[in-house]
Coordinates of C-alpha atoms in Angstrom, one line a residue:
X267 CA 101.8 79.2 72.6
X268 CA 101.1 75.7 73.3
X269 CA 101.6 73.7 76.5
X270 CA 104.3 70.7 76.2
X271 CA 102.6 69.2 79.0
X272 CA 99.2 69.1 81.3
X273 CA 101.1 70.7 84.9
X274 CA 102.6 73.7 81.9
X275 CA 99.4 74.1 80.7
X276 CA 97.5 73.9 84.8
X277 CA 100.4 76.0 85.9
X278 CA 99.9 78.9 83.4
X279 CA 96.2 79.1 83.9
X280 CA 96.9 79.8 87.5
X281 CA 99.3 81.9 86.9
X282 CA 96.6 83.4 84.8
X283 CA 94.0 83.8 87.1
X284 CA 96.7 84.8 89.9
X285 CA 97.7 87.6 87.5
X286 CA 93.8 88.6 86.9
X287 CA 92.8 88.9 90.1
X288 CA 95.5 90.7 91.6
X289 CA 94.8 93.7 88.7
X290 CA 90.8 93.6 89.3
X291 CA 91.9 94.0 93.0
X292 CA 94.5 96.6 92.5
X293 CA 91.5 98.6 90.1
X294 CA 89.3 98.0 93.1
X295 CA 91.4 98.9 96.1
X296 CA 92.7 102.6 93.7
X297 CA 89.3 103.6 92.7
X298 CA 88.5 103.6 96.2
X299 CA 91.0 105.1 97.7
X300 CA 90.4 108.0 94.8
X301 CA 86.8 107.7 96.0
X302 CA 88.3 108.6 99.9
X303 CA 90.7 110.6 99.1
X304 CA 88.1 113.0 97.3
X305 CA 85.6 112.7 100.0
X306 CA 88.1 113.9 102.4
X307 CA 89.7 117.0 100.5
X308 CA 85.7 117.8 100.1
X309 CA 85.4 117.3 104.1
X310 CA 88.2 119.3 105.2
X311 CA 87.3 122.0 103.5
X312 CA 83.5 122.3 104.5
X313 CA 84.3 121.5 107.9
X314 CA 87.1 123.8 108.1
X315 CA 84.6 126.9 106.6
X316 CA 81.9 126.1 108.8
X317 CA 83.7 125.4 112.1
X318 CA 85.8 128.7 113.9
X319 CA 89.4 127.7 113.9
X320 CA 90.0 127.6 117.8
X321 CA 92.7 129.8 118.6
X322 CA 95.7 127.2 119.5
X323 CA 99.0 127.9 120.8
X324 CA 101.2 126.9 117.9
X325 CA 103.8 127.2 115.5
X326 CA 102.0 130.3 113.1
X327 CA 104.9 132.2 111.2
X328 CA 104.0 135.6 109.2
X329 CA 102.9 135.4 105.8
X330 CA 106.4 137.6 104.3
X331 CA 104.7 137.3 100.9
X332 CA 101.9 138.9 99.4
X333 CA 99.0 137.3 98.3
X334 CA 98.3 136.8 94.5
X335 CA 94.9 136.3 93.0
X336 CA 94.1 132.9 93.3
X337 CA 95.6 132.5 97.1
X338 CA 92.4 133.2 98.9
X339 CA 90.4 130.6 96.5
X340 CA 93.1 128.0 97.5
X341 CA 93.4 129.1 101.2
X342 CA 89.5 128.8 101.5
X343 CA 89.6 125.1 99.9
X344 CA 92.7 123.8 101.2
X345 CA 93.5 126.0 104.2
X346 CA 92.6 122.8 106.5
X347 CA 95.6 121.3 105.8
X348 CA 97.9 123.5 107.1
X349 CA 97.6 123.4 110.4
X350 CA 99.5 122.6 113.5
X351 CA 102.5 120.6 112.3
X352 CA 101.3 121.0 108.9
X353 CA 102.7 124.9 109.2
X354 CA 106.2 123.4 109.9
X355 CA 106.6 121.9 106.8
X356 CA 104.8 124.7 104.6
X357 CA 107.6 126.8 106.3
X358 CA 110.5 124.6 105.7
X359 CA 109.6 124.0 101.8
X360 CA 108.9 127.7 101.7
X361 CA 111.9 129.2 103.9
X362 CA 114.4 126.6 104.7
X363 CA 115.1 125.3 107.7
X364 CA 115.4 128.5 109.9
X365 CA 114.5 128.1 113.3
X366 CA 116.2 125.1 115.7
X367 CA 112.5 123.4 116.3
X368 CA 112.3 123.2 112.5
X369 CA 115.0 120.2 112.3
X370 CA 111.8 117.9 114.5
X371 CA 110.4 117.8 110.9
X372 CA 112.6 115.7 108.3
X373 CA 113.6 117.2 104.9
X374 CA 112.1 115.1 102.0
X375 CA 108.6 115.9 102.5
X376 CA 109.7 119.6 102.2
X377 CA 111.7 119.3 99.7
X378 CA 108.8 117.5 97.8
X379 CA 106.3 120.0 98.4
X380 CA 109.0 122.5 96.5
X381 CA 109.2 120.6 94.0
X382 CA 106.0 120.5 92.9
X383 CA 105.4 124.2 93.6
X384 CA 108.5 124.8 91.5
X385 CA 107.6 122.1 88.3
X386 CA 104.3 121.0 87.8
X387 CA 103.0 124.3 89.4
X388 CA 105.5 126.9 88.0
X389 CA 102.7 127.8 85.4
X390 CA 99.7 128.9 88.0
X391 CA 103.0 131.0 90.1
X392 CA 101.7 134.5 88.2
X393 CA 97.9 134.1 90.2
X394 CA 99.4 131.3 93.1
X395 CA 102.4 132.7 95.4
X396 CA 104.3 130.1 96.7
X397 CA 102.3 129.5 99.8
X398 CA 99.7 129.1 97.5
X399 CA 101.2 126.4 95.1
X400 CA 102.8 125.1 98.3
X401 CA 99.2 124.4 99.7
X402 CA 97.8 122.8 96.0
X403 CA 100.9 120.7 96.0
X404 CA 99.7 119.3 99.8
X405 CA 96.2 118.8 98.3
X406 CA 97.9 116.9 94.8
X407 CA 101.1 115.7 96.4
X408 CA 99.7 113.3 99.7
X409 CA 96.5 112.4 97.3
X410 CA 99.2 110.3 94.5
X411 CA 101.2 109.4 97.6
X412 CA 98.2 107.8 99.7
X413 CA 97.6 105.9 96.3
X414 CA 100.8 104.7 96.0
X415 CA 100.8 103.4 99.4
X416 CA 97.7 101.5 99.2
X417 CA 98.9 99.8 96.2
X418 CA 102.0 98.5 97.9
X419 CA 100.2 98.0 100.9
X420 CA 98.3 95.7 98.8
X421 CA 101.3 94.2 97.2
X422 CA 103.1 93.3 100.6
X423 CA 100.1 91.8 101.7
X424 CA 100.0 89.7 99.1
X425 CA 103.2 89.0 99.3
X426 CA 103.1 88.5 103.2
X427 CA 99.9 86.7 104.1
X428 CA 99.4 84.5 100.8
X429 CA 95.6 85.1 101.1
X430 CA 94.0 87.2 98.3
X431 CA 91.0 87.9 100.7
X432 CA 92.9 89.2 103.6
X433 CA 94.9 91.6 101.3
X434 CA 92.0 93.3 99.7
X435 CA 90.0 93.4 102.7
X436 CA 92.9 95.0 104.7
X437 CA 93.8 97.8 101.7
X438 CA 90.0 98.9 101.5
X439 CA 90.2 99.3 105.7
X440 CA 93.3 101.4 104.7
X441 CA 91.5 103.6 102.7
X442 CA 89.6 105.0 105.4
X443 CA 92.9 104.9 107.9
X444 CA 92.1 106.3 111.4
X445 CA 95.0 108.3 110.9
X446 CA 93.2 109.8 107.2
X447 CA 93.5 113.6 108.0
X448 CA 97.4 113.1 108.5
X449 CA 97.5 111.3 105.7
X450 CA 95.6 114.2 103.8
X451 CA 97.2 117.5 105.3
X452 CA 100.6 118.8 105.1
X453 CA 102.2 115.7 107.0
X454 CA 105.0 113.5 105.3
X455 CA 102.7 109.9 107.0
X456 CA 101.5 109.3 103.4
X457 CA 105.0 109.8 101.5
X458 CA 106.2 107.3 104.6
X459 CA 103.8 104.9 104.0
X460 CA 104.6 105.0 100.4
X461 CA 108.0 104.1 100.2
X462 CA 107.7 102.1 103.8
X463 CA 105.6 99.8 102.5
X464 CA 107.3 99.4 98.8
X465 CA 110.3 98.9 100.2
X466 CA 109.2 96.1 102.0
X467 CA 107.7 94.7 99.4
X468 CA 110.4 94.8 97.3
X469 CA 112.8 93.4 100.3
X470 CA 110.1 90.4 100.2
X471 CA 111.0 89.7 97.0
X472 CA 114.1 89.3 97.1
X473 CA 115.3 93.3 95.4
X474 CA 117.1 94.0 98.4
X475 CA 119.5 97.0 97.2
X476 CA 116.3 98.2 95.8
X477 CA 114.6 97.5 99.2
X478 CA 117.5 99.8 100.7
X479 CA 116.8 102.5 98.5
X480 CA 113.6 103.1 99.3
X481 CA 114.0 102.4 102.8
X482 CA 116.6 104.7 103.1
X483 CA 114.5 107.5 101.2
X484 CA 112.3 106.7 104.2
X485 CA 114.7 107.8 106.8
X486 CA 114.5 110.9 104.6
X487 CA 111.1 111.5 105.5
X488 CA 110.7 110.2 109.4
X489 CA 113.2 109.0 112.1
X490 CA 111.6 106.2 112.5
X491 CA 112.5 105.0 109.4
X492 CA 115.7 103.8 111.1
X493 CA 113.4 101.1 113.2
X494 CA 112.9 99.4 109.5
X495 CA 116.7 98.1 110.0
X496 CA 115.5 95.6 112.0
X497 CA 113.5 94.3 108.7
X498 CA 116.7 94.3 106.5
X499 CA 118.7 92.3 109.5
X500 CA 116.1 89.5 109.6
X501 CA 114.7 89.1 106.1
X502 CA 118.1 88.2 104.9
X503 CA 119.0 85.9 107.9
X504 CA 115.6 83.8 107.4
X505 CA 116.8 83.4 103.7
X506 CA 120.2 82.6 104.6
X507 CA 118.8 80.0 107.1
X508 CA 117.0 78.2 104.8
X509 CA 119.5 78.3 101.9
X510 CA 121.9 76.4 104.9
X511 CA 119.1 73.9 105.7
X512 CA 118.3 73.2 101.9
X513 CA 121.8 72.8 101.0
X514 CA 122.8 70.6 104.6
X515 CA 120.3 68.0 103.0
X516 CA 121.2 68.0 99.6
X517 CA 125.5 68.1 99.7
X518 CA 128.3 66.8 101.1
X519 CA 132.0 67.6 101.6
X520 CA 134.1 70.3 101.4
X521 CA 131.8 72.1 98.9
X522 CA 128.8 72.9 101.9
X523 CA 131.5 74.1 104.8
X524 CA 132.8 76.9 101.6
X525 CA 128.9 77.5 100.6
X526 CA 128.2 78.1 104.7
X527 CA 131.1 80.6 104.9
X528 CA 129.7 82.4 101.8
X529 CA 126.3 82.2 102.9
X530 CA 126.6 83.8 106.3
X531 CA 129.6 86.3 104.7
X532 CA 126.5 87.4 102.2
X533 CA 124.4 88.0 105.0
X534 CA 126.9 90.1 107.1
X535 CA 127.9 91.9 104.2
X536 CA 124.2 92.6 103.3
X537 CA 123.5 93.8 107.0
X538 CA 125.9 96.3 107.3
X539 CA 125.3 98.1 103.4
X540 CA 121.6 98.1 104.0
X541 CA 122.4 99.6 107.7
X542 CA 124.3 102.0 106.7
X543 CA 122.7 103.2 103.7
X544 CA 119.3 103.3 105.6
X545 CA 121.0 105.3 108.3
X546 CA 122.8 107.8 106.6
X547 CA 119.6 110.5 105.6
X548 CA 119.7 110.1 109.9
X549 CA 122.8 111.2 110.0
X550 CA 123.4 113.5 107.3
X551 CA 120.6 115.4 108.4
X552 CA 122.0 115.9 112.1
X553 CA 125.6 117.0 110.4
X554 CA 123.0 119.2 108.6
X555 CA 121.6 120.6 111.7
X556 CA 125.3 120.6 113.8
X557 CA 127.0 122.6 111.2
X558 CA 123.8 125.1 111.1
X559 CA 123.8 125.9 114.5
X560 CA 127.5 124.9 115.6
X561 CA 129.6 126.6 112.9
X562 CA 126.5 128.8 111.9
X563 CA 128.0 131.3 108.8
X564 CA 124.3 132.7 108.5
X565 CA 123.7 136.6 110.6
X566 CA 120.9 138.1 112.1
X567 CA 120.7 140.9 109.2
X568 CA 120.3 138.2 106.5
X569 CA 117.1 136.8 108.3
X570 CA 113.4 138.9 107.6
X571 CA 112.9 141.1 110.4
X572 CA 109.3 139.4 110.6
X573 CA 110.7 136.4 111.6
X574 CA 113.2 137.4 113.6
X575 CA 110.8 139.0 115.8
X576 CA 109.0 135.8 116.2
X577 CA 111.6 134.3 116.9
X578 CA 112.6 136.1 119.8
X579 CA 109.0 136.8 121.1
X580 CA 108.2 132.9 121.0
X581 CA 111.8 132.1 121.9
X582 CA 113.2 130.2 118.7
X583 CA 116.5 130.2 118.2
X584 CA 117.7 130.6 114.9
X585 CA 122.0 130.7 113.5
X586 CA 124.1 133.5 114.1
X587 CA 127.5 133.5 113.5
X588 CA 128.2 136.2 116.0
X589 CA 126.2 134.3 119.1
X590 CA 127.3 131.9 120.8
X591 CA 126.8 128.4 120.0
X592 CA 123.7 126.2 122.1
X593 CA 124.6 123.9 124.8
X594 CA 124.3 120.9 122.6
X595 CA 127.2 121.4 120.6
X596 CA 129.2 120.6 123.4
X597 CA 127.6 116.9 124.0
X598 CA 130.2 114.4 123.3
X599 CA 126.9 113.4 120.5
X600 CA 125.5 116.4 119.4
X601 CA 122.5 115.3 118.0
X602 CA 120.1 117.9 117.2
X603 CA 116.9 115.9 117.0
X604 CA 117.4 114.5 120.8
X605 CA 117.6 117.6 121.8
X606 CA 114.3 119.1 119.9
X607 CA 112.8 115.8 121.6
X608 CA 113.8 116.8 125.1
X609 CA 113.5 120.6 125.0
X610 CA 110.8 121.5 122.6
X611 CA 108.3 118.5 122.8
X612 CA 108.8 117.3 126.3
X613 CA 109.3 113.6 124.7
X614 CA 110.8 110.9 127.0
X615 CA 110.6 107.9 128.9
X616 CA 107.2 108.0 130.9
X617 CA 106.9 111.8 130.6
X618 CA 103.8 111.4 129.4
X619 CA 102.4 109.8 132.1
X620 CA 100.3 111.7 134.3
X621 CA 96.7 112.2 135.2
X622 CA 95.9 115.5 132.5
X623 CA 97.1 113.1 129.4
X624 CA 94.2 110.7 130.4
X625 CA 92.1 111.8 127.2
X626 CA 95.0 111.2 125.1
X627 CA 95.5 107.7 126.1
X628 CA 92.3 107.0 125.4
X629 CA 92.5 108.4 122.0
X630 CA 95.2 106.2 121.8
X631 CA 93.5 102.9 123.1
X632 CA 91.8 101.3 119.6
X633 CA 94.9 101.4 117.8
X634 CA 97.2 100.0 120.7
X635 CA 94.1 97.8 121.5
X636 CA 94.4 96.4 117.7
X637 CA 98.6 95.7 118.1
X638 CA 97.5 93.8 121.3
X639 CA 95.4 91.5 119.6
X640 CA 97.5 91.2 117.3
X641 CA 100.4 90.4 119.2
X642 CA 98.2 88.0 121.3
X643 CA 96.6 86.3 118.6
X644 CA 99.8 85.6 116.6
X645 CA 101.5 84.2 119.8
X646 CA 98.5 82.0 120.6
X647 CA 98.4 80.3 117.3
X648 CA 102.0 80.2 116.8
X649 CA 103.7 79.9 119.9
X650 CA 106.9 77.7 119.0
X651 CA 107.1 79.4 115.8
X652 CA 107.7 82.8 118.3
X653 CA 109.7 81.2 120.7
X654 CA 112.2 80.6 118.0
X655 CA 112.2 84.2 116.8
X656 CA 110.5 82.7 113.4
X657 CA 113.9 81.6 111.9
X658 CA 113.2 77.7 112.2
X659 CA 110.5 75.1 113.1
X660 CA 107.8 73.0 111.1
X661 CA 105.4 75.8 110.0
X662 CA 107.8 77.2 108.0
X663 CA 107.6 73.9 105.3
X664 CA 103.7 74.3 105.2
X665 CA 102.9 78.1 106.5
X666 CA 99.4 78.9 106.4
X667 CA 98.0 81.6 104.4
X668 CA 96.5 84.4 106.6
X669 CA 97.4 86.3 109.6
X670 CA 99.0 83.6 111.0
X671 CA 101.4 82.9 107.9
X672 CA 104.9 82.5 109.7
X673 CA 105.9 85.1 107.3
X674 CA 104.3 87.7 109.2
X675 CA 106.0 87.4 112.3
X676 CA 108.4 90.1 111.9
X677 CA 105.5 92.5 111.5
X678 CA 103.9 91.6 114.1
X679 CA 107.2 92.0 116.0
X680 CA 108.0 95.3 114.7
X681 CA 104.4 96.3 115.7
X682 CA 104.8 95.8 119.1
X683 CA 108.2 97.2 119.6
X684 CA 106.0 100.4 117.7
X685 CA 103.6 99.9 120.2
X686 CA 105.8 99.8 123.4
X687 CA 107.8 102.9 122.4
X688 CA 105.0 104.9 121.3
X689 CA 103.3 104.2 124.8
X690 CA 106.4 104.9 127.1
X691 CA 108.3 106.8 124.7
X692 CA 106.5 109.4 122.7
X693 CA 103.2 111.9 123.1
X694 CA 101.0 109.0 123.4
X695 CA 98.3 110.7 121.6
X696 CA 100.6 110.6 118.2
X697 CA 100.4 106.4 118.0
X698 CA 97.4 106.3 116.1
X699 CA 99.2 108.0 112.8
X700 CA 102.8 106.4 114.1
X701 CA 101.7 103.3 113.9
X702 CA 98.8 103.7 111.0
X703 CA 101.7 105.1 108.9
X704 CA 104.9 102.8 109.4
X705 CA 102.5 99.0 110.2
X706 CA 100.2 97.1 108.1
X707 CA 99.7 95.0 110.8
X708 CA 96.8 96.9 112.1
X709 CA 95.2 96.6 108.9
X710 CA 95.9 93.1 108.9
X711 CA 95.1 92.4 112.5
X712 CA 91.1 94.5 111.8
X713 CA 91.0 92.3 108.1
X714 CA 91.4 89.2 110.2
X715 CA 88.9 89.8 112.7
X716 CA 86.4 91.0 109.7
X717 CA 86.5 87.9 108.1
X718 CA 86.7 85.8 111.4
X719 CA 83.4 87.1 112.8
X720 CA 81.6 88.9 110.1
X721 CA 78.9 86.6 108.6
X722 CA 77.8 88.7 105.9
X723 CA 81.4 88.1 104.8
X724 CA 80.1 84.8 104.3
X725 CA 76.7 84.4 103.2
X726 CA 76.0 82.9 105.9
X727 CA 72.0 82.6 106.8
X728 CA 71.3 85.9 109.3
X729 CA 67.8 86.4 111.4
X730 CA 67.3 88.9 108.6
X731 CA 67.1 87.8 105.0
X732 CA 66.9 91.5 103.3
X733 CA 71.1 91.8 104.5
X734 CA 72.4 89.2 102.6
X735 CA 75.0 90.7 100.3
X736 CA 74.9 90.8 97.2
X737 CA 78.2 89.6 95.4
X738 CA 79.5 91.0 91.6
X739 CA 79.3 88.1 89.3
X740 CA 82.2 88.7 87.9
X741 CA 84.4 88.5 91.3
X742 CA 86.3 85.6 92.1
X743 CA 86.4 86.8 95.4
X744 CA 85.1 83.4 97.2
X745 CA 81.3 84.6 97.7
X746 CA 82.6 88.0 98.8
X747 CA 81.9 91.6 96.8
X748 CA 84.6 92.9 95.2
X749 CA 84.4 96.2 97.5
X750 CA 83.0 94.0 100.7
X751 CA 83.3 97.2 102.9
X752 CA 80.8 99.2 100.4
X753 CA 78.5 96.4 100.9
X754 CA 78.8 96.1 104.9
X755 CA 78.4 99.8 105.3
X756 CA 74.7 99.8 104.2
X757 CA 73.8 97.0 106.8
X758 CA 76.1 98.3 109.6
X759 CA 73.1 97.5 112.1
X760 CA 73.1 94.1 111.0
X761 CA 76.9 93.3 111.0
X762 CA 78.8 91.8 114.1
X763 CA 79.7 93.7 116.8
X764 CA 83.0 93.1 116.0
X765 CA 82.7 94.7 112.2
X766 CA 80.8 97.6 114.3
X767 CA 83.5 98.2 116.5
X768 CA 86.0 97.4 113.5
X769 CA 83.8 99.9 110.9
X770 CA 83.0 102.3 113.9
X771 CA 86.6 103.4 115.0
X772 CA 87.8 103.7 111.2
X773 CA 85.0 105.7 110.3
X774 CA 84.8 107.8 113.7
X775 CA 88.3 108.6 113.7
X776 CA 88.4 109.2 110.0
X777 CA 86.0 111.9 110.2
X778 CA 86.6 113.8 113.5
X779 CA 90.0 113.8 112.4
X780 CA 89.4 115.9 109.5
X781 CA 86.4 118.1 112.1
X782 CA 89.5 119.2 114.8
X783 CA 92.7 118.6 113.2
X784 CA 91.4 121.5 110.5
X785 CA 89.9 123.7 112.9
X786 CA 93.2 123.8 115.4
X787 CA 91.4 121.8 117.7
X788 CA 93.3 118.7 119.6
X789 CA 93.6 115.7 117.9
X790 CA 95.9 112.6 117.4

């Protein structure tokens, strides 16, 4: 096809490029996230055999099935990743949701896991029982699901930040997530991620039923999917702000007070669909869990007399219709999930803090360190910008690609509020994979300070000429290899102390992680 003109012809060579690089980066960021995900299913299950589980006070129902020929291979390979909450979930996809604690843990996840066990697996079920294919569908299932999330994480960076580098840099840091052996065993933080961050992707283009969807699937798979309202409230009302502003300057009459009205009418209407469609797994879930316990129609005869007996040892309650109903049905809001929260976890507002739950809040400190400077940082540069919530002011004509794009200041906002609730809120311990899972602002936030105050980033001249990095011809990467984090790791000595505090928390927590979580030990 031939250009009618010299901007058609500029214009489509950019495009060009734009399109190129985005798929080299895309092959990049997916081959090494295969790369990590491998290495940790390898991990897991070394560690696991040559570490004694530690014998922990949790959630460990009895096997009511009996083991087929292949179980034992699959338990000794994957048996890591089905432990501590990990065990709820096996035990929801496998039994239903029988005991009251279960309803903590939300359904899709589970209802995943089945479906794998009952499709793609159905043909290993004659050597694999469904523990078994249960356990391979863990290892297969979170393994497609962390790649999907790293690709949208990549596309809403992109999207977001306007800055090729920063998005790359901050996918490959996601690879090796702090929060890796959650995203690896029997948790739902990689199906979250997935459709967290592809939904807002898709809401930053502009597919906002689509962006609804898969935000409300979210909900499906963790409460605090219902915190991603906030997204679909503002994202709309910046776009109807600057539809007013661009049609104030460019009409007059009668025509703009009608366009206003439809405007903000679009919005409102918007608001309350994507609220309510976001917010009704929330709810249909607690209906779920009233009319199970409330109005149960299940007896104790119809439940296995194995885990009956665990239930009453541990104190569980599960439905009977002949009992009577818990003390929560009576609330004037009888939300199951509040009450798990308060009864069976302990969660609430400063309940966490006292002087034993030190340890944990250091565990906690690098990733709420990282929202802090990120929260800092973004108020420092753009301090009107925040003081007017974003929504108006001259950086949005002229935003600035990077961290400090103005489009990123509803992430950076919904980090913090992340951050503040996980601290006073929640078991403090848990913010690393909370916030890991639901933010890519710490990704972005770590990216940032990478290419801030890394010099072999750079090419810059170092004391040592033997560490400059070597860059793949064939990049277009600005000086940069296409995998810069491959290429820092071999010079870690020689890198900034920020890239070794950066590198050295990622890679710490990515590995001890996958040492304690799979041996029953404490962890995050």
């Amino acid at each position: 096809m031939v250009c009618s003109s010299a901007d058609g012809c500029r214009n489509r060579f950019v495009h060009s490029l734009s399109v190129s690089s985005m798929t080299m980066d895309v092959k990049t960021v997916v081959e090494f996230a295969t790369v990590t995900r491998g290495l940790s299913l390898v991990l897991q299950a070394v560690l696991n055999a040559a570490i004694p589980d530690h014998e922990a006070d949790a959630f460990r129902p009895p096997r009511t099935e009996e083991p087929l020929y292949l179980d034992p291979v699959v338990d000794w390979l994957f048996g890591g990743l089905a432990h501590w909450d990990a065990e709820h979930f096996l035990f929801i996809a496998e039994r239903g949701y029988l005991y009251e604690h279960n309803f903590a843990f939300f359904p899709l996840f589970p209802i995943v896991l089945r479906g794998l066990a009952e499709t793609l697996l159905w043909p290993l079920s004659s050597w694999l029982s469904v523990r078994g294919r249960l356990l391979l569908a863990v290892a297969l299932g979170n393994t497609a699901l962390f790649l999907l999330s790293v690709v949208a994480l990549y596309a809403l960076s992109r999207a977001v930040l306007q800055d090729r580098r920063l998005a790359l840099l901050s996918s490959l840091l996601y690879c090796f997530t702090p929060a890796n052996v959650f995203m690896t065993a029997g948790y739902s933080e990689s199906l979250f991620a997935a459709l967290t961050f592809g939904g807002l992707f898709l809401l930053e283009k502009g597919f906002t039923l689509r962006a609804c969807l898969a935000l409300s699937i979210a909900t499906a798979a963790r409460s605090n999917g219902l915190v991603n309202i906030g997204f679909l409230l503002y994202l709309p009302s910046l776009n109807a702000i600057s539809q007013i502003r661009v049609y104030r300057a460019t009409t007059k009459g009668h025509s703009k007070v009608l366009h206003y009205i439809w405007v903000i009418l679009r919005l409102l209407l918007t608001s309350l669909f994507g609220t309510v469609v976001i917010a009704l797994p929330f709810c249909a879930f607690q209906y779920y869990g009233y009319r199970t316990f409330c109005t149960p129609s299940t007896s104790l005869e119809q439940i296995h007399p194995a885990l009956l007996s665990l239930g009453e040892r541990r104190g569980y309650r599960v439905p009977d219709e002949n009992g009577p109903p818990p003390l929560w049905c009576m609330r004037p809001l009888p939300l199951l999930y509040s009450h798990i929260q308060d009864v069976y976890w302990d969660v609430g507002f400063l309940r966490y803090f006292e002087l034993k739950q030190i340890p944990n809040f250091i565990l906690a400190m690098p990733m709420a360190t990282l929202a802090i400077m990120a929260a800092y940082a973004y108020f420092q540069a753009n301090p009107e910008l925040c003081l007017r919530l974003g929504l108006w002011g001259t950086g949005l004509e002229k935003p600035t690609p990077g961290f400090f794009n103005p489009k990123a200041f509803v992430y950076v906002v919904h980090s913090t509020v992340l951050l503040i609730f996980g601290t006073l809120c929640m078991h403090v311990q848990v913010l690393t994979r909370f916030m890991a899972s639901s933010s890519p602002v710490p990704f972005w936030i770590s990216a940032h300070l990478l290419l801030l105050n890394e010099p072999l980033l750079h090419r810059r001249k170092t004391s040592n000429p033997n560490v400059q990095l070597q860059t793949d011809p064939k990049s277009s990467f600005m000086h940069t290899p296409q995998n810069p984090i491959l290429a820092l790791l071999p010079h870690f000595k020689a890198c900034s102390p920020t890239t070794q505090s950066i590198l050295g928390y990622f890679l710490s927590y990515w590995i001890l992680g996958l040492a304690l979580h799979c041996n029953f030990l404490p962890w995050t």
